[in-house]
Coordinates of N, CA and C in Angstrom, one line a residue:
Chain Z
X1 N 48.7 50.9 -43.6 CA 49.6 51.8 -44.0 C 51.3 51.1 -44.1
X2 N 51.9 51.4 -45.0 CA 53.1 50.5 -44.7 C 54.2 51.3 -43.9
X3 N 55.0 50.5 -43.7 CA 56.2 50.8 -42.8 C 57.4 51.4 -43.3
X4 N 58.4 51.7 -42.6 CA 59.6 52.4 -43.1 C 60.1 50.7 -43.7
X5 N 60.9 51.3 -45.1 CA 61.7 50.0 -46.1 C 63.1 50.9 -46.2
X6 N 63.8 50.0 -46.1 CA 65.2 50.3 -46.6 C 65.8 49.3 -47.8
X7 N 66.7 49.8 -48.9 CA 67.1 49.0 -49.8 C 68.5 49.4 -49.7
X8 N 69.3 48.7 -50.5 CA 69.1 47.1 -50.4 C 69.4 46.7 -48.9
X9 N 69.4 45.4 -48.7 CA 69.1 44.5 -47.7 C 70.5 44.4 -46.9
X10 N 71.2 44.0 -48.0 CA 72.9 43.8 -48.0 C 73.6 44.3 -48.9
X11 N 75.1 44.7 -48.6 CA 75.8 45.2 -49.8 C 77.0 44.9 -49.1
X12 N 78.0 44.5 -50.0 CA 79.5 44.2 -50.2 C 80.4 45.8 -51.1
X13 N 81.1 46.3 -50.4 CA 81.6 47.1 -51.2 C 83.3 47.0 -50.8
X14 N 84.1 47.8 -51.8 CA 85.6 47.8 -51.6 C 86.0 49.1 -51.0
X15 N 87.1 48.9 -50.2 CA 87.8 50.3 -49.7 C 87.8 51.0 -51.1
X16 N 87.1 52.5 -50.7 CA 87.8 53.5 -51.5 C 86.5 54.0 -52.6
X17 N 85.4 52.8 -52.5 CA 84.0 53.0 -53.4 C 83.3 54.1 -52.6
X18 N 82.3 54.2 -53.7 CA 81.0 55.2 -53.0 C 79.9 54.2 -52.9
X19 N 78.8 54.5 -51.8 CA 77.8 53.6 -51.7 C 76.8 54.8 -51.5
X20 N 75.3 54.4 -51.8 CA 73.9 54.7 -51.9 C 72.9 53.9 -50.9
X21 N 72.5 54.4 -49.8 CA 71.2 53.4 -49.2 C 70.3 54.2 -49.3
X22 N 68.9 53.6 -49.3 CA 67.7 54.1 -49.4 C 66.6 53.8 -48.3
X23 N 65.7 54.7 -48.2 CA 64.7 54.5 -47.2 C 63.5 55.3 -47.2
X24 N 62.7 54.3 -47.6 CA 61.2 55.1 -47.6 C 60.3 55.1 -46.4
X25 N 60.0 56.4 -46.0 CA 59.5 56.7 -45.1 C 57.9 55.9 -44.6
X26 N 57.6 55.9 -43.4 CA 56.1 55.6 -43.5 C 55.3 56.8 -43.8
X27 N 54.3 56.1 -44.4 CA 53.1 57.1 -44.9 C 53.0 58.3 -43.9
X28 N 52.8 59.4 -44.3 CA 52.9 60.5 -43.3 C 53.5 61.4 -42.7
X29 N 55.0 60.4 -42.5 CA 55.7 61.1 -41.7 C 57.1 62.0 -42.9
X30 N 57.2 63.1 -42.1 CA 58.2 63.8 -42.8 C 59.8 64.1 -42.6
X31 N 60.0 63.2 -41.6 CA 61.1 63.4 -40.8 C 61.7 62.1 -41.0
X32 N 63.2 62.0 -41.5 CA 64.1 60.7 -41.5 C 65.3 60.8 -40.6
X33 N 65.6 59.8 -40.1 CA 66.9 60.0 -39.6 C 67.8 59.1 -40.1
X34 N 69.2 58.8 -39.7 CA 70.2 57.9 -40.4 C 71.1 57.6 -39.0
X35 N 71.1 56.2 -38.8 CA 72.1 56.0 -37.7 C 72.9 54.7 -38.2
X36 N 74.2 54.7 -37.9 CA 75.3 53.7 -38.1 C 75.3 52.8 -36.9
X37 N 75.1 51.5 -36.7 CA 75.2 50.7 -36.0 C 76.7 49.7 -36.0
X38 N 77.5 49.9 -35.5 CA 78.5 49.0 -35.5 C 78.4 47.4 -34.7
X39 N 79.1 46.3 -35.0 CA 78.5 45.2 -34.4 C 79.2 45.3 -33.0
X40 N 77.7 44.7 -32.1 CA 78.0 45.0 -30.6 C 78.1 46.2 -29.9
X41 N 77.5 47.3 -30.7 CA 77.2 48.4 -30.4 C 75.6 49.2 -30.4
X42 N 75.9 50.0 -29.8 CA 74.3 51.0 -29.9 C 74.3 51.8 -31.2
X43 N 73.3 51.9 -31.7 CA 73.2 53.1 -32.9 C 74.0 54.4 -32.8
X44 N 74.4 55.0 -33.4 CA 75.2 56.5 -33.7 C 74.4 57.2 -34.3
X45 N 73.9 58.4 -34.2 CA 73.3 59.4 -34.9 C 74.3 60.0 -36.4
X46 N 73.6 59.9 -37.3 CA 74.1 60.5 -38.7 C 73.8 61.8 -38.8
X47 N 72.7 62.0 -39.4 CA 72.0 63.0 -39.5 C 70.6 62.7 -39.5
X48 N 69.7 64.1 -39.4 CA 68.3 64.1 -39.6 C 67.8 64.6 -40.9
X49 N 66.8 64.5 -41.7 CA 66.2 65.2 -42.5 C 64.7 65.7 -42.2
X50 N 64.6 66.9 -42.5 CA 63.2 67.5 -42.0 C 62.9 68.0 -43.4
X51 N 61.5 67.7 -44.3 CA 60.8 68.7 -45.1 C 62.3 68.9 -46.0
X52 N 63.1 68.0 -46.4 CA 64.0 68.0 -47.5 C 65.3 68.9 -46.9
X53 N 65.5 69.0 -45.8 CA 66.4 70.0 -45.5 C 67.1 69.1 -44.3
X54 N 68.4 69.2 -43.9 CA 69.3 68.7 -42.8 C 68.8 69.3 -41.6
X55 N 68.6 68.4 -40.9 CA 68.1 69.1 -39.2 C 68.8 68.7 -38.3
X56 N 70.0 68.8 -38.3 CA 70.8 68.1 -37.4 C 72.0 66.9 -37.7
X57 N 73.0 67.0 -37.3 CA 74.1 66.1 -37.7 C 75.0 65.6 -36.4
X58 N 75.2 64.3 -36.5 CA 76.2 63.9 -35.4 C 77.4 64.0 -35.9
X59 N 78.4 63.2 -35.4 CA 79.8 63.4 -35.5 C 80.6 62.4 -36.6
X60 N 79.7 62.7 -37.7 CA 80.4 62.0 -38.8 C 80.7 62.8 -39.9
X61 N 82.1 62.6 -40.7 CA 82.7 63.2 -41.7 C 81.9 63.7 -42.8
X62 N 82.3 64.5 -43.4 CA 81.7 64.9 -44.6 C 81.4 64.1 -45.7
X63 N 82.1 63.0 -45.5 CA 82.0 62.0 -46.9 C 80.7 61.3 -46.4
X64 N 79.8 61.3 -45.6 CA 78.5 61.0 -45.4 C 77.7 62.0 -45.4
X65 N 76.8 61.8 -46.4 CA 75.8 62.9 -47.2 C 74.7 62.2 -47.2
X66 N 73.5 63.1 -47.4 CA 72.1 62.5 -47.5 C 71.4 63.6 -48.6
X67 N 70.4 63.0 -48.6 CA 69.4 64.0 -49.0 C 67.8 63.4 -49.0
X68 N 66.9 64.4 -49.2 CA 65.3 64.1 -48.7 C 64.5 64.1 -50.0
X69 N 64.0 63.5 -50.2 CA 62.9 64.0 -51.4 C 61.6 64.5 -51.1
X70 N 61.0 65.1 -52.2 CA 59.6 65.6 -51.9 C 58.9 64.7 -51.3
X71 N 59.0 63.3 -51.5 CA 57.8 62.3 -51.0 C 58.3 61.9 -49.6
X72 N 59.2 62.5 -49.4 CA 60.2 62.3 -47.9 C 61.1 60.9 -47.6
X73 N 61.1 60.4 -48.7 CA 62.0 59.2 -48.8 C 63.6 60.0 -48.8
X74 N 64.4 58.8 -48.5 CA 65.7 59.5 -47.9 C 67.0 59.0 -48.6
X75 N 68.0 59.3 -48.9 CA 69.3 58.7 -49.1 C 70.2 58.5 -48.3
X76 N 71.1 58.1 -47.9 CA 72.6 58.4 -47.3 C 73.6 57.8 -48.4
X77 N 74.4 58.7 -48.5 CA 75.6 58.3 -49.5 C 76.8 58.2 -48.6
X78 N 77.8 57.8 -48.9 CA 79.0 57.3 -48.1 C 80.1 57.1 -49.3
X79 N 80.9 58.0 -49.5 CA 82.2 58.4 -50.3 C 83.5 57.6 -49.9
X80 N 84.4 57.3 -50.6 CA 85.4 56.7 -50.2 C 85.6 56.1 -48.9
X81 N 84.7 54.9 -48.9 CA 84.5 54.0 -48.0 C 85.8 53.5 -47.3
X82 N 85.7 53.3 -46.2 CA 86.7 52.6 -45.3 C 86.2 51.5 -44.4
X83 N 87.0 50.7 -44.2 CA 86.8 49.5 -43.6 C 85.9 49.5 -42.6
X84 N 85.9 50.6 -41.6 CA 85.5 51.2 -40.2 C 83.8 51.4 -40.8
X85 N 83.6 51.6 -41.9 CA 82.3 52.0 -42.3 C 81.0 50.8 -42.3
X86 N 82.1 49.5 -42.4 CA 81.2 48.2 -42.1 C 80.4 48.2 -40.9
X87 N 78.8 48.3 -41.2 CA 77.9 48.4 -40.0 C 76.7 48.2 -40.6
X88 N 75.7 48.1 -39.5 CA 74.3 48.4 -40.1 C 74.1 49.9 -40.2
X89 N 73.2 49.9 -41.2 CA 72.5 51.4 -41.2 C 71.4 51.4 -41.1
X90 N 70.4 52.1 -40.2 CA 69.1 52.0 -40.0 C 68.6 53.6 -40.1
X91 N 67.7 53.5 -40.9 CA 66.9 55.0 -41.0 C 65.4 54.7 -40.0
X92 N 65.1 55.8 -39.5 CA 63.9 55.9 -38.8 C 63.2 57.4 -39.1
X93 N 61.9 56.7 -39.4 CA 61.0 57.9 -39.9 C 60.2 58.8 -38.7
X94 N 59.5 59.6 -38.9 CA 58.6 60.3 -38.0 C 57.6 61.1 -38.2
X95 N 56.8 61.7 -37.6 CA 55.7 62.5 -37.9 C 56.4 64.3 -37.9
X96 N 57.2 64.0 -37.3 CA 58.0 65.5 -37.0 C 59.2 65.5 -36.7
X97 N 59.9 66.5 -36.5 CA 61.2 66.9 -35.8 C 61.5 66.9 -34.4
X98 N 60.7 67.1 -34.0 CA 60.6 67.4 -32.6 C 60.9 66.0 -31.9
X99 N 61.5 66.3 -30.4 CA 61.7 65.3 -29.6 C 60.5 64.3 -28.7
X100 N 59.2 64.7 -29.1 CA 58.1 64.2 -28.5 C 57.5 63.2 -29.8
X101 N 58.3 63.3 -30.8 CA 57.6 62.6 -31.9 C 58.4 61.1 -31.8
X102 N 57.4 59.8 -32.0 CA 58.3 58.5 -32.0 C 58.8 58.2 -33.2
X103 N 59.6 57.4 -33.1 CA 60.7 57.0 -34.7 C 60.3 55.8 -34.7
X104 N 60.2 55.7 -36.1 CA 59.7 54.0 -36.4 C 60.9 53.7 -37.2
X105 N 61.6 52.9 -36.9 CA 62.7 52.3 -37.6 C 62.2 51.4 -38.8
X106 N 63.4 51.2 -39.7 CA 63.3 50.2 -40.8 C 64.2 49.1 -40.8
X107 N 64.3 48.1 -41.1 CA 64.9 46.8 -41.2 C 66.3 47.1 -40.9
X108 N 66.9 47.9 -41.8 CA 68.4 48.3 -41.9 C 68.8 47.4 -43.3
X109 N 70.0 48.6 -43.5 CA 71.1 47.9 -44.6 C 72.3 47.4 -44.0
X110 N 72.5 46.1 -44.1 CA 74.2 45.7 -43.6 C 75.0 46.1 -44.7
X111 N 76.2 46.8 -44.6 CA 77.3 47.2 -45.4 C 78.5 46.5 -44.9
X112 N 79.0 45.8 -45.9 CA 80.1 45.3 -45.6 C 81.4 45.9 -46.4
X113 N 82.4 46.2 -46.1 CA 83.7 47.2 -46.9 C 84.9 46.1 -46.7
X114 N 85.3 45.5 -47.6 CA 86.4 44.8 -47.7 C 87.5 45.6 -48.1
Chain L
X1 N 83.7 58.1 -21.8 CA 82.4 57.5 -21.2 C 81.1 57.7 -21.9
X2 N 80.4 56.6 -21.9 CA 79.0 56.7 -23.2 C 78.1 57.7 -22.2
X3 N 77.4 58.7 -22.9 CA 76.2 59.0 -22.4 C 75.3 58.3 -21.7
X4 N 75.0 57.1 -22.2 CA 73.9 56.3 -21.6 C 74.7 55.0 -21.2
X5 N 74.5 54.4 -20.1 CA 74.9 53.3 -19.7 C 73.9 52.4 -19.5
X6 N 73.7 50.9 -19.9 CA 72.8 49.9 -19.5 C 73.6 48.8 -19.1
X7 N 72.7 48.1 -18.1 CA 73.1 47.0 -17.1 C 71.8 46.0 -17.2
X8 N 72.1 45.0 -17.1 CA 73.4 44.3 -17.5 C 73.5 44.4 -18.9
X9 N 75.1 43.8 -19.2 CA 75.0 43.7 -20.8 C 74.4 42.4 -21.4
X10 N 74.3 41.2 -20.6 CA 73.8 40.1 -21.5 C 73.0 39.4 -19.9
X11 N 72.0 39.1 -20.1 CA 71.1 38.6 -19.0 C 70.4 37.2 -19.9
X12 N 70.3 36.4 -19.2 CA 69.4 34.8 -19.3 C 68.8 34.6 -18.2
X13 N 67.3 34.3 -18.9 CA 66.3 34.0 -17.9 C 65.6 32.5 -18.1
X14 N 64.9 32.2 -17.3 CA 64.2 31.0 -17.2 C 62.7 31.8 -18.0
X15 N 61.9 31.0 -18.9 CA 60.8 31.6 -18.9 C 60.0 31.7 -17.8
X16 N 58.9 32.9 -17.7 CA 58.4 33.2 -16.5 C 58.9 34.0 -15.7
X17 N 60.0 34.2 -15.6 CA 61.0 34.9 -14.6 C 60.5 36.5 -14.7
X18 N 60.7 37.5 -13.8 CA 60.4 38.5 -14.1 C 61.7 39.5 -14.3
X19 N 61.8 40.1 -15.4 CA 63.2 40.4 -15.8 C 63.4 42.3 -15.4
X20 N 64.6 42.5 -15.2 CA 64.4 44.0 -15.1 C 65.8 44.4 -15.8
X21 N 66.1 45.3 -16.8 CA 67.0 46.2 -17.5 C 67.2 47.5 -17.0
X22 N 68.0 47.9 -16.5 CA 68.4 49.3 -16.0 C 69.3 50.0 -16.9
X23 N 68.9 51.4 -17.1 CA 69.2 52.7 -17.9 C 69.8 53.6 -17.0
X24 N 70.8 54.3 -17.2 CA 71.6 55.5 -16.5 C 72.1 56.3 -17.5
X25 N 71.8 57.6 -17.4 CA 72.1 58.6 -18.6 C 72.8 59.6 -17.6
X26 N 73.7 60.4 -18.3 CA 74.3 61.5 -17.4 C 74.3 63.0 -18.2
X27 N 73.2 63.0 -19.0 CA 72.9 64.3 -19.8 C 71.4 64.5 -19.5
X28 N 71.1 65.9 -19.4 CA 69.7 66.1 -19.5 C 68.8 65.8 -20.6
X29 N 67.6 65.1 -20.5 CA 67.0 64.9 -21.4 C 65.8 65.4 -21.4
X30 N 65.0 65.5 -22.7 CA 63.7 65.8 -22.8 C 62.4 64.5 -23.3
X31 N 63.5 63.3 -23.5 CA 62.6 62.3 -23.7 C 63.3 61.0 -23.7
X32 N 63.1 60.0 -23.0 CA 64.0 58.4 -23.4 C 63.2 57.5 -24.0
X33 N 63.9 57.1 -24.7 CA 63.0 55.5 -25.6 C 63.7 54.1 -25.0
X34 N 62.7 53.2 -24.9 CA 63.2 51.9 -24.9 C 62.9 51.4 -26.2
X35 N 63.9 50.7 -26.7 CA 64.0 50.0 -28.2 C 64.2 48.5 -28.4
X36 N 63.7 47.5 -28.9 CA 63.7 46.3 -29.1 C 64.3 45.6 -30.5
X37 N 65.7 45.6 -30.3 CA 66.1 44.9 -31.6 C 66.4 43.5 -31.8
X38 N 65.6 42.6 -32.8 CA 65.7 41.6 -33.0 C 66.9 40.9 -33.7
X39 N 67.5 39.9 -33.7 CA 68.2 39.4 -34.4 C 68.3 39.6 -36.2
X40 N 69.0 40.5 -36.8 CA 68.8 40.8 -38.3 C 68.9 42.1 -38.4
X41 N 68.7 42.7 -37.0 CA 68.9 44.4 -37.3 C 67.3 45.1 -37.0
X42 N 66.2 44.8 -37.1 CA 65.1 45.4 -37.2 C 64.8 46.1 -35.7
X43 N 64.6 47.0 -35.9 CA 64.3 47.8 -34.3 C 62.8 48.4 -34.3
X44 N 62.1 47.9 -33.1 CA 60.8 48.3 -32.7 C 60.9 49.2 -31.4
X45 N 60.3 50.4 -31.5 CA 60.1 51.4 -30.5 C 59.2 50.9 -29.2
X46 N 59.5 50.6 -28.2 CA 58.3 50.2 -27.4 C 58.1 51.2 -26.4
X47 N 58.9 51.9 -26.0 CA 58.4 53.2 -25.0 C 59.1 54.3 -25.4
X48 N 58.0 55.3 -25.2 CA 59.2 56.6 -25.3 C 58.3 57.5 -24.0
X49 N 59.4 57.9 -23.2 CA 59.1 58.4 -21.7 C 59.7 59.6 -21.6
X50 N 59.1 60.4 -20.6 CA 59.7 61.8 -20.3 C 59.5 61.9 -18.5
X51 N 58.5 61.0 -18.0 CA 58.1 61.0 -16.8 C 57.6 59.7 -16.1
X52 N 57.5 59.3 -15.0 CA 56.8 58.5 -14.6 C 56.8 57.1 -15.0
X53 N 55.6 56.5 -15.3 CA 55.7 55.0 -15.8 C 54.6 54.9 -17.0
X54 N 55.0 53.8 -17.8 CA 54.3 53.4 -18.9 C 54.3 51.9 -18.9
X55 N 52.9 51.3 -19.2 CA 52.6 50.0 -19.4 C 51.9 49.4 -20.7
X56 N 52.8 48.4 -21.2 CA 51.9 47.9 -22.4 C 52.2 46.6 -22.3
X57 N 51.1 45.8 -22.1 CA 51.3 44.4 -22.1 C 52.1 44.0 -20.7
X58 N 52.9 43.1 -21.2 CA 53.8 42.6 -20.1 C 54.7 43.4 -20.2
X59 N 54.9 44.5 -20.8 CA 56.3 45.5 -20.4 C 55.9 46.8 -19.7
X60 N 56.6 47.2 -18.6 CA 56.4 48.3 -17.9 C 58.0 49.1 -18.1
X61 N 57.7 50.6 -18.3 CA 59.3 51.2 -18.2 C 58.8 52.4 -17.4
X62 N 59.7 52.7 -16.5 CA 59.4 53.9 -15.4 C 61.0 54.6 -15.5
X63 N 60.8 55.9 -15.2 CA 61.7 56.5 -15.4 C 62.0 57.7 -14.2
X64 N 63.0 57.9 -13.8 CA 63.1 58.7 -12.4 C 63.9 60.2 -12.8
X65 N 63.6 61.0 -13.6 CA 64.5 61.9 -13.7 C 65.5 62.9 -13.0
X66 N 65.1 62.8 -11.6 CA 66.0 63.4 -10.9 C 67.3 62.5 -10.6
X67 N 67.1 61.3 -10.8 CA 68.2 60.3 -10.6 C 68.8 59.9 -11.9
X68 N 68.2 60.6 -13.0 CA 68.5 60.2 -14.2 C 68.7 58.5 -14.7
X69 N 67.8 57.9 -14.2 CA 67.7 56.2 -14.3 C 66.3 55.9 -14.7
X70 N 66.2 54.9 -15.7 CA 64.9 54.5 -16.2 C 65.2 52.8 -16.4
X71 N 64.2 52.3 -16.2 CA 64.4 50.7 -15.7 C 63.0 50.3 -16.9
X72 N 63.5 48.8 -17.8 CA 62.2 48.3 -18.4 C 62.3 46.9 -17.6
X73 N 61.0 46.6 -17.1 CA 60.4 45.5 -16.9 C 60.0 44.7 -17.9
X74 N 60.1 43.3 -17.5 CA 59.3 42.4 -18.5 C 58.7 41.3 -17.5
X75 N 57.3 41.1 -17.4 CA 56.6 40.3 -16.6 C 56.4 39.1 -17.2
X76 N 56.5 37.7 -16.6 CA 56.1 36.6 -17.1 C 57.0 36.4 -18.5
X77 N 58.2 36.3 -18.4 CA 59.0 36.2 -19.5 C 58.7 35.1 -20.4
X78 N 58.8 35.2 -21.7 CA 58.8 34.4 -22.6 C 59.9 34.3 -23.8
X79 N 60.3 33.3 -24.2 CA 61.3 33.1 -25.4 C 61.0 33.9 -26.5
X80 N 60.0 34.3 -27.2 CA 59.9 35.3 -27.8 C 60.3 36.8 -27.6
X81 N 60.6 36.9 -26.2 CA 61.0 38.1 -25.6 C 62.5 38.4 -25.9
X82 N 63.0 37.0 -26.2 CA 64.7 37.1 -26.5 C 65.1 38.3 -27.7
X83 N 65.7 39.2 -27.3 CA 66.1 40.2 -28.2 C 67.1 41.2 -27.5
X84 N 67.7 42.4 -28.2 CA 68.2 43.1 -27.6 C 67.7 44.4 -27.1
X85 N 67.8 44.9 -26.1 CA 67.1 45.8 -25.9 C 67.8 47.1 -25.5
X86 N 67.5 48.3 -26.0 CA 68.3 49.6 -26.1 C 67.5 50.5 -25.4
X87 N 68.1 51.5 -24.8 CA 67.6 52.5 -24.3 C 68.4 54.0 -25.2
X88 N 67.7 54.9 -25.3 CA 68.0 55.9 -25.9 C 67.5 57.2 -25.7
X89 N 68.7 58.2 -25.0 CA 68.3 59.5 -24.6 C 68.0 60.5 -25.5
X90 N 67.4 61.5 -25.3 CA 66.9 62.5 -26.2 C 67.2 63.7 -25.5
X91 N 68.7 64.3 -25.6 CA 68.6 65.7 -24.6 C 68.3 66.8 -25.6
X92 N 68.0 67.9 -24.9 CA 67.7 69.0 -25.9 C 68.9 69.8 -26.0
X93 N 68.6 70.5 -27.2 CA 69.8 71.4 -28.1 C 70.6 70.6 -28.3
X94 N 70.7 69.1 -29.0 CA 71.5 68.6 -29.6 C 71.3 68.3 -31.0
X95 N 70.4 69.1 -31.6 CA 70.4 69.1 -33.3 C 69.5 67.5 -33.4
X96 N 68.7 67.5 -32.6 CA 68.0 66.1 -32.4 C 68.4 64.9 -32.7
X97 N 69.6 64.7 -32.2 CA 70.3 63.7 -31.8 C 70.2 62.6 -30.6
X98 N 70.1 61.6 -30.9 CA 69.8 60.6 -29.7 C 71.1 60.2 -29.4
X99 N 71.3 59.7 -28.1 CA 72.5 59.0 -27.5 C 72.0 57.7 -27.2
X100 N 72.3 56.4 -27.6 CA 72.1 55.3 -27.4 C 72.9 54.6 -26.4
X101 N 72.4 53.4 -25.5 CA 72.9 52.5 -24.7 C 73.8 51.3 -25.7
X102 N 74.5 50.7 -25.3 CA 75.0 49.7 -26.2 C 73.9 48.2 -26.1
X103 N 73.1 48.8 -25.3 CA 72.1 47.2 -25.2 C 72.1 46.3 -24.3
X104 N 71.0 45.5 -24.0 CA 70.8 44.3 -23.1 C 70.7 43.4 -23.9
X105 N 71.4 42.3 -24.1 CA 71.1 41.0 -24.8 C 70.4 40.3 -23.8
X106 N 68.9 39.6 -24.0 CA 68.3 39.1 -23.4 C 68.2 37.8 -24.0
X107 N 68.2 36.5 -23.5 CA 67.8 35.4 -23.6 C 67.2 34.5 -22.9
X108 N 65.7 34.3 -23.2 CA 64.8 33.5 -22.3 C 64.6 32.1 -22.7
X109 N 64.8 31.1 -21.7 CA 65.3 29.7 -21.9 C 63.8 29.2 -21.5
X110 N 62.9 28.6 -22.5 CA 62.0 27.7 -22.5 C 62.2 27.0 -21.0

């Protein structure tokens, strides 16, 4: 079975632009969570999608939005990029949305905003 | 104050040493995870705990729910164990949100 994949690996954008990051969940997983990890910090929860619906959101502004597709892959969209959005963006998939489900992380997308 | 605190922040050990990384949390949890992050970013889930102790190879994780404390132990450490180790608490009723510690950076010297 294939693991969680993310694209692109690296991305450089200019302040004010918009970006879309993609995540393919592990086979059989219906839940995807997105995290932002600034340099030297632990990951921060952005939101979770379960069966194409948002199922929980962290303390991030509305310009961070997401989508989950029928095949359970997911996108993270960030509008009006700010310098502080520079970070590693991680997605994780799991078999379900409950707390007992182990999360499987992708390799991450490193976003640099200049 | 972060809901999840780890110590130490940085740790250097000689190959073969026994290593302990500590995690304290201030929220009630339904599960606690230990994660390993290698340079470049990829994260691997090592353990998911809600009580007691789990062992996988040279890794042992323990949790004391009453004291809100968990430890990750590595026996007979090896240079390939060099990574950042992160604990993540999963409280109930938070919209499926994890609270992550800032990580412990471990370097094992041959």
